[in-house]
């Protein structure tokens, strides 16, 4: 078998998002989803002989099928609203941080108006305090969407697999909300674009350490896009905490089209790969004709953000399993935070996915 040189789609603009901090349990901690991730992955992909391609600009059409216009408007304007507000003298920092969340706990069912002050309005869209909006956030998140859409174009043109170096990641972003270091749902946009381009049924397999609550929610009541995820058990106290349980299997027309495979803390390659194989078989059995892989490499043993113990060889095998589906595949970057090993984990996956092809 030959090693296939996978097209790796990136954009320099994805570096423009600098989270600066994550407000975590009341403390401003160092951001983990940093722009150096892009360079680590791109450098490894270059060294491994993959084809580095710059993303091209795409219209908002597919993005607007996935996200509500209010969220897009907020993300595009929030940093300017903060800059124009009194925050420089008030708090002396330029990141948009929500200060309240207008959930039913606050409104008690009363009709809620959009808040005028941006630090209050942010809670209409942000669902955590870790995911800050800075001056370059919108441009970077939008460029990540362009990476995903360019990868779809390549697959539509006949590439068996294309990898989108999306950053910031996307699978925690819902139709109308952002959180979990995610702003726009790159994998959801890729799946929707594959649908628009003629695939009747698209499967999303999410191997990030965390369940992709955003992607799951976007497609929960649809039967034309399947969502399957293997992740650390939210019931053991891990993000996204409130969803991602095995009994969430879809609703309405989408009944049966969602599959969550939670794993215990400390799970290593064997059971993790069994779950990946299960999801690969599932999307084939259900008649999907295209695949989106949400490739988080934070399930790796040395990643600081999850307790799973997957090895580089495990990621190579996951690539082989998903490549063996034979489905045209768009691989979208999600999480993965250990800079010294991040790039190697991604290229291990791509090696496995590409090895099943002759190049
Ligand atoms: C895309 C992705 O992998 N998002 C991860 C979201 C889960 N983050 C949970 C963060 C928990 C606190 N981590 C401490 C970080 C200290 N800066
Ligand atoms: Zn993750």
PDB file of C-alpha atoms and ligand atoms in Angstrom, residues 22 24 29-32 130 169 171-172 180-182 208 210 239 298 305 334-337, ligand 1:
ATOM      1  CA  UNK A  22     -10.081  30.843  30.028  1.00  0.00           C
ATOM      2  CA  UNK A  24     -12.234  28.491  34.760  1.00  0.00           C
ATOM      3  CA  UNK A  29      -6.149  30.407  33.583  1.00  0.00           C
ATOM      4  CA  UNK A  30      -3.878  30.256  30.556  1.00  0.00           C
ATOM      5  CA  UNK A  31      -5.730  29.498  27.341  1.00  0.00           C
ATOM      6  CA  UNK A  32      -5.200  25.976  26.022  1.00  0.00           C
ATOM      7  CA  UNK A 130     -13.903  29.695  29.121  1.00  0.00           C
ATOM      8  CA  UNK A 169     -12.401  24.060  16.828  1.00  0.00           C
ATOM      9  CA  UNK A 171     -17.951  20.687  17.704  1.00  0.00           C
ATOM     10  CA  UNK A 172     -19.157  22.349  20.913  1.00  0.00           C
ATOM     11  CA  UNK A 180     -15.979  24.777  24.896  1.00  0.00           C
ATOM     12  CA  UNK A 181     -13.372  26.792  22.947  1.00  0.00           C
ATOM     13  CA  UNK A 182     -15.669  26.610  19.889  1.00  0.00           C
ATOM     14  CA  UNK A 208     -12.453  13.994  20.142  1.00  0.00           C
ATOM     15  CA  UNK A 210     -15.253  15.244  24.527  1.00  0.00           C
ATOM     16  CA  UNK A 239     -17.153  18.304  29.677  1.00  0.00           C
ATOM     17  CA  UNK A 298      -7.144  15.171  23.008  1.00  0.00           C
ATOM     18  CA  UNK A 305      -7.602  18.060  28.942  1.00  0.00           C
ATOM     19  CA  UNK A 334     -11.208  19.600  16.787  1.00  0.00           C
ATOM     20  CA  UNK A 335      -9.323  19.523  20.113  1.00  0.00           C
ATOM     21  CA  UNK A 336      -5.832  18.360  21.092  1.00  0.00           C
ATOM     22  CA  UNK A 337      -3.703  20.527  23.349  1.00  0.00           C
TER      23      UNK A 337
HETATM   24  C1  LIG B   1     -12.734  21.267  21.359  1.00  0.00           C
HETATM   25  C2  LIG B   1     -12.419  20.826  22.734  1.00  0.00           C
HETATM   26  O1  LIG B   1     -11.704  19.863  22.943  1.00  0.00           O
HETATM   27  N1  LIG B   1     -12.910  21.564  23.719  1.00  0.00           N
HETATM   28  C3  LIG B   1     -12.593  21.214  25.052  1.00  0.00           C
HETATM   29  C4  LIG B   1     -13.665  21.725  25.930  1.00  0.00           C
HETATM   30  C5  LIG B   1     -13.487  21.196  27.316  1.00  0.00           C
HETATM   31  N2  LIG B   1     -12.725  22.086  28.105  1.00  0.00           N
HETATM   32  C6  LIG B   1     -12.916  21.850  29.495  1.00  0.00           C
HETATM   33  C7  LIG B   1     -11.952  22.685  30.242  1.00  0.00           C
HETATM   34  C8  LIG B   1     -11.801  22.241  31.637  1.00  0.00           C
HETATM   35  C9  LIG B   1     -10.789  23.094  32.323  1.00  0.00           C
HETATM   36  N3  LIG B   1      -9.501  22.945  31.785  1.00  0.00           N
HETATM   37  C10 LIG B   1      -8.520  23.671  32.530  1.00  0.00           C
HETATM   38  C11 LIG B   1      -7.776  24.553  31.593  1.00  0.00           C
HETATM   39  C12 LIG B   1      -6.921  25.523  32.315  1.00  0.00           C
HETATM   40  N4  LIG B   1      -6.644  26.643  31.444  1.00  0.00           N
END
